[in-house]
PDB file of C-alpha atoms in Angstrom:
ATOM      1  CA  MET A   1      -0.003   0.007   0.004  1.00  0.00           C
ATOM      2  CA  VAL A   2       1.314   3.406  -0.959  1.00  0.00           C
ATOM      3  CA  LYS A   3       1.488   5.858   1.907  1.00  0.00           C
ATOM      4  CA  PRO A   4      -0.086   9.255   1.090  1.00  0.00           C
ATOM      5  CA  PRO A   5       2.215  12.252   1.310  1.00  0.00           C
ATOM      6  CA  GLU A   6       2.353  13.929   4.692  1.00  0.00           C
ATOM      7  CA  ILE A   7       0.796  17.397   4.742  1.00  0.00           C
ATOM      8  CA  ARG A   8       2.378  19.874   7.094  1.00  0.00           C
ATOM      9  CA  PRO A   9       0.143  22.552   8.646  1.00  0.00           C
ATOM     10  CA  SER A  10       2.156  25.334   7.015  1.00  0.00           C
ATOM     11  CA  GLU A  11       1.179  24.022   3.561  1.00  0.00           C
ATOM     12  CA  ALA A  12      -2.510  24.687   4.127  1.00  0.00           C
ATOM     13  CA  SER A  13      -4.298  27.907   4.907  1.00  0.00           C
ATOM     14  CA  ARG A  14      -6.046  28.454   8.241  1.00  0.00           C
ATOM     15  CA  LYS A  15      -9.324  27.128   6.769  1.00  0.00           C
ATOM     16  CA  GLY A  16      -7.670  23.814   5.913  1.00  0.00           C
ATOM     17  CA  GLN A  17      -7.516  24.554   2.200  1.00  0.00           C
ATOM     18  CA  PHE A  18      -4.358  24.635   0.166  1.00  0.00           C
ATOM     19  CA  LYS A  19      -2.931  27.840  -1.167  1.00  0.00           C
ATOM     20  CA  LYS A  20      -3.782  28.731  -4.749  1.00  0.00           C
ATOM     21  CA  GLY A  21      -1.748  26.639  -7.171  1.00  0.00           C
ATOM     22  CA  GLN A  22      -0.730  24.127  -4.510  1.00  0.00           C
ATOM     23  CA  SER A  23      -1.910  20.521  -4.660  1.00  0.00           C
ATOM     24  CA  GLY A  24      -2.727  18.278  -1.730  1.00  0.00           C
ATOM     25  CA  ASN A  25      -1.559  15.344  -3.829  1.00  0.00           C
ATOM     26  CA  PRO A  26       1.412  16.562  -5.858  1.00  0.00           C
ATOM     27  CA  GLY A  27       2.446  13.036  -6.896  1.00  0.00           C
ATOM     28  CA  GLY A  28      -0.976  12.286  -8.335  1.00  0.00           C
ATOM     29  CA  ARG A  29      -2.830   9.006  -7.988  1.00  0.00           C
ATOM     30  CA  PRO A  30      -0.525   6.098  -7.155  1.00  0.00           C
ATOM     31  CA  LYS A  31       0.313   3.944 -10.187  1.00  0.00           C
ATOM     32  CA  SER A  32      -0.494   0.786  -8.242  1.00  0.00           C
ATOM     33  CA  ILE A  33      -4.244   1.549  -8.460  1.00  0.00           C
ATOM     34  CA  LYS A  34      -4.190   0.651 -12.164  1.00  0.00           C
ATOM     35  CA  GLU A  35      -2.409  -2.629 -11.423  1.00  0.00           C
ATOM     36  CA  VAL A  36      -4.939  -3.509  -8.711  1.00  0.00           C
ATOM     37  CA  LYS A  37      -7.854  -2.844 -11.072  1.00  0.00           C
ATOM     38  CA  GLU A  38      -6.290  -4.993 -13.780  1.00  0.00           C
ATOM     39  CA  ALA A  39      -5.670  -7.841 -11.328  1.00  0.00           C
ATOM     40  CA  ALA A  40      -9.242  -7.677 -10.024  1.00  0.00           C
ATOM     41  CA  ARG A  41     -10.682  -7.655 -13.562  1.00  0.00           C
ATOM     42  CA  GLU A  42      -8.850 -10.897 -14.306  1.00  0.00           C
ATOM     43  CA  HIS A  43     -11.240 -12.555 -11.812  1.00  0.00           C
ATOM     44  CA  THR A  44     -14.446 -11.177 -13.334  1.00  0.00           C
ATOM     45  CA  LEU A  45     -15.664 -14.500 -14.733  1.00  0.00           C
ATOM     46  CA  LEU A  46     -14.994 -16.282 -11.418  1.00  0.00           C
ATOM     47  CA  ALA A  47     -16.869 -13.576  -9.497  1.00  0.00           C
ATOM     48  CA  ILE A  48     -19.882 -13.772 -11.825  1.00  0.00           C
ATOM     49  CA  GLU A  49     -19.931 -17.555 -11.550  1.00  0.00           C
ATOM     50  CA  ARG A  50     -19.907 -17.311  -7.747  1.00  0.00           C
ATOM     51  CA  LEU A  51     -22.684 -14.726  -7.786  1.00  0.00           C
ATOM     52  CA  ALA A  52     -24.738 -16.986 -10.066  1.00  0.00           C
ATOM     53  CA  HIS A  53     -24.119 -19.911  -7.687  1.00  0.00           C
ATOM     54  CA  TRP A  54     -25.406 -17.920  -4.722  1.00  0.00           C
ATOM     55  CA  ALA A  55     -28.321 -16.506  -6.723  1.00  0.00           C
ATOM     56  CA  ARG A  56     -29.491 -20.119  -7.225  1.00  0.00           C
ATOM     57  CA  SER A  57     -29.016 -21.036  -3.546  1.00  0.00           C
ATOM     58  CA  ASN A  58     -31.820 -21.781  -1.111  1.00  0.00           C
ATOM     59  CA  GLU A  59     -30.520 -19.178   1.333  1.00  0.00           C
ATOM     60  CA  PRO A  60     -32.856 -16.182   0.825  1.00  0.00           C
ATOM     61  CA  ALA A  61     -30.446 -13.455   1.948  1.00  0.00           C
ATOM     62  CA  ALA A  62     -27.584 -14.763  -0.185  1.00  0.00           C
ATOM     63  CA  SER A  63     -29.862 -15.355  -3.155  1.00  0.00           C
ATOM     64  CA  VAL A  64     -31.314 -11.847  -3.075  1.00  0.00           C
ATOM     65  CA  ALA A  65     -27.945 -10.151  -2.563  1.00  0.00           C
ATOM     66  CA  ALA A  66     -26.319 -12.110  -5.388  1.00  0.00           C
ATOM     67  CA  SER A  67     -29.265 -11.554  -7.726  1.00  0.00           C
ATOM     68  CA  ASN A  68     -29.190  -7.801  -7.074  1.00  0.00           C
ATOM     69  CA  ALA A  69     -25.436  -7.701  -7.702  1.00  0.00           C
ATOM     70  CA  LEU A  70     -25.823  -9.574 -11.004  1.00  0.00           C
ATOM     71  CA  LEU A  71     -28.688  -7.353 -12.176  1.00  0.00           C
ATOM     72  CA  ASP A  72     -26.868  -4.146 -11.192  1.00  0.00           C
ATOM     73  CA  ARG A  73     -23.729  -5.173 -13.066  1.00  0.00           C
ATOM     74  CA  GLY A  74     -25.578  -6.506 -16.101  1.00  0.00           C
ATOM     75  CA  TRP A  75     -28.230  -3.818 -16.515  1.00  0.00           C
ATOM     76  CA  GLY A  76     -27.069  -0.951 -14.309  1.00  0.00           C
ATOM     77  CA  LYS A  77     -28.787   0.291 -11.193  1.00  0.00           C
ATOM     78  CA  ALA A  78     -32.393   1.356 -11.528  1.00  0.00           C
ATOM     79  CA  PRO A  79     -32.850   5.146 -11.673  1.00  0.00           C
ATOM     80  CA  MET A  80     -34.132   6.705  -8.482  1.00  0.00           C
ATOM     81  CA  LYS A  81     -36.938   9.246  -8.407  1.00  0.00           C
ATOM     82  CA  PHE A  82     -37.229  11.619  -5.471  1.00  0.00           C
ATOM     83  CA  ASP A  83     -40.568  13.120  -4.458  1.00  0.00           C
ATOM     84  CA  ASP A  84     -41.529  15.406  -1.617  1.00  0.00           C
ATOM     85  CA  ASP A  85     -44.220  14.424   0.898  1.00  0.00           C
ATOM     86  CA  ASP A  86     -46.981  15.699  -1.403  1.00  0.00           C
ATOM     87  CA  GLY A  87     -45.826  13.599  -4.353  1.00  0.00           C
ATOM     88  CA  GLY A  88     -44.271  16.546  -6.188  1.00  0.00           C
ATOM     89  CA  GLN A  89     -40.831  16.290  -7.684  1.00  0.00           C
ATOM     90  CA  ILE A  90     -37.823  17.663  -5.826  1.00  0.00           C
ATOM     91  CA  ARG A  91     -35.248  19.610  -7.832  1.00  0.00           C
ATOM     92  CA  ILE A  92     -31.652  19.244  -6.690  1.00  0.00           C
ATOM     93  CA  VAL A  93     -29.115  21.740  -8.011  1.00  0.00           C
ATOM     94  CA  ILE A  94     -25.416  21.187  -7.496  1.00  0.00           C
ATOM     95  CA  GLU A  95     -23.181  24.154  -8.209  1.00  0.00           C
ATOM     96  CA  ARG A  96     -19.459  24.274  -8.028  1.00  0.00           C
ATOM     97  CA  GLY A  97     -18.412  27.432  -6.256  1.00  0.00           C
ATOM     98  CA  TYR A  98     -14.950  28.877  -5.949  1.00  0.00           C
TER      99      TYR A  98
END
């Protein structure tokens, strides 16, 4: 495991944010992340086979969990709709402020 760089208090402003033009992760994402992803993807078929095994099991909790995992990976998660208490739609706005 790659140890994240140590951040000294003098490198950040009083609010805990870094000074303009200064990164909290100057080395970038560790290269080992890519290797871990590649290694995990080599076991995709095994993982799907195991999920299918448990989806067919007679243990309800395991069967439901495995079935949900297979459906989510095969078809994507179902979209979620948010309503307020009166059944009206809720609008969520995310703005990036600087």
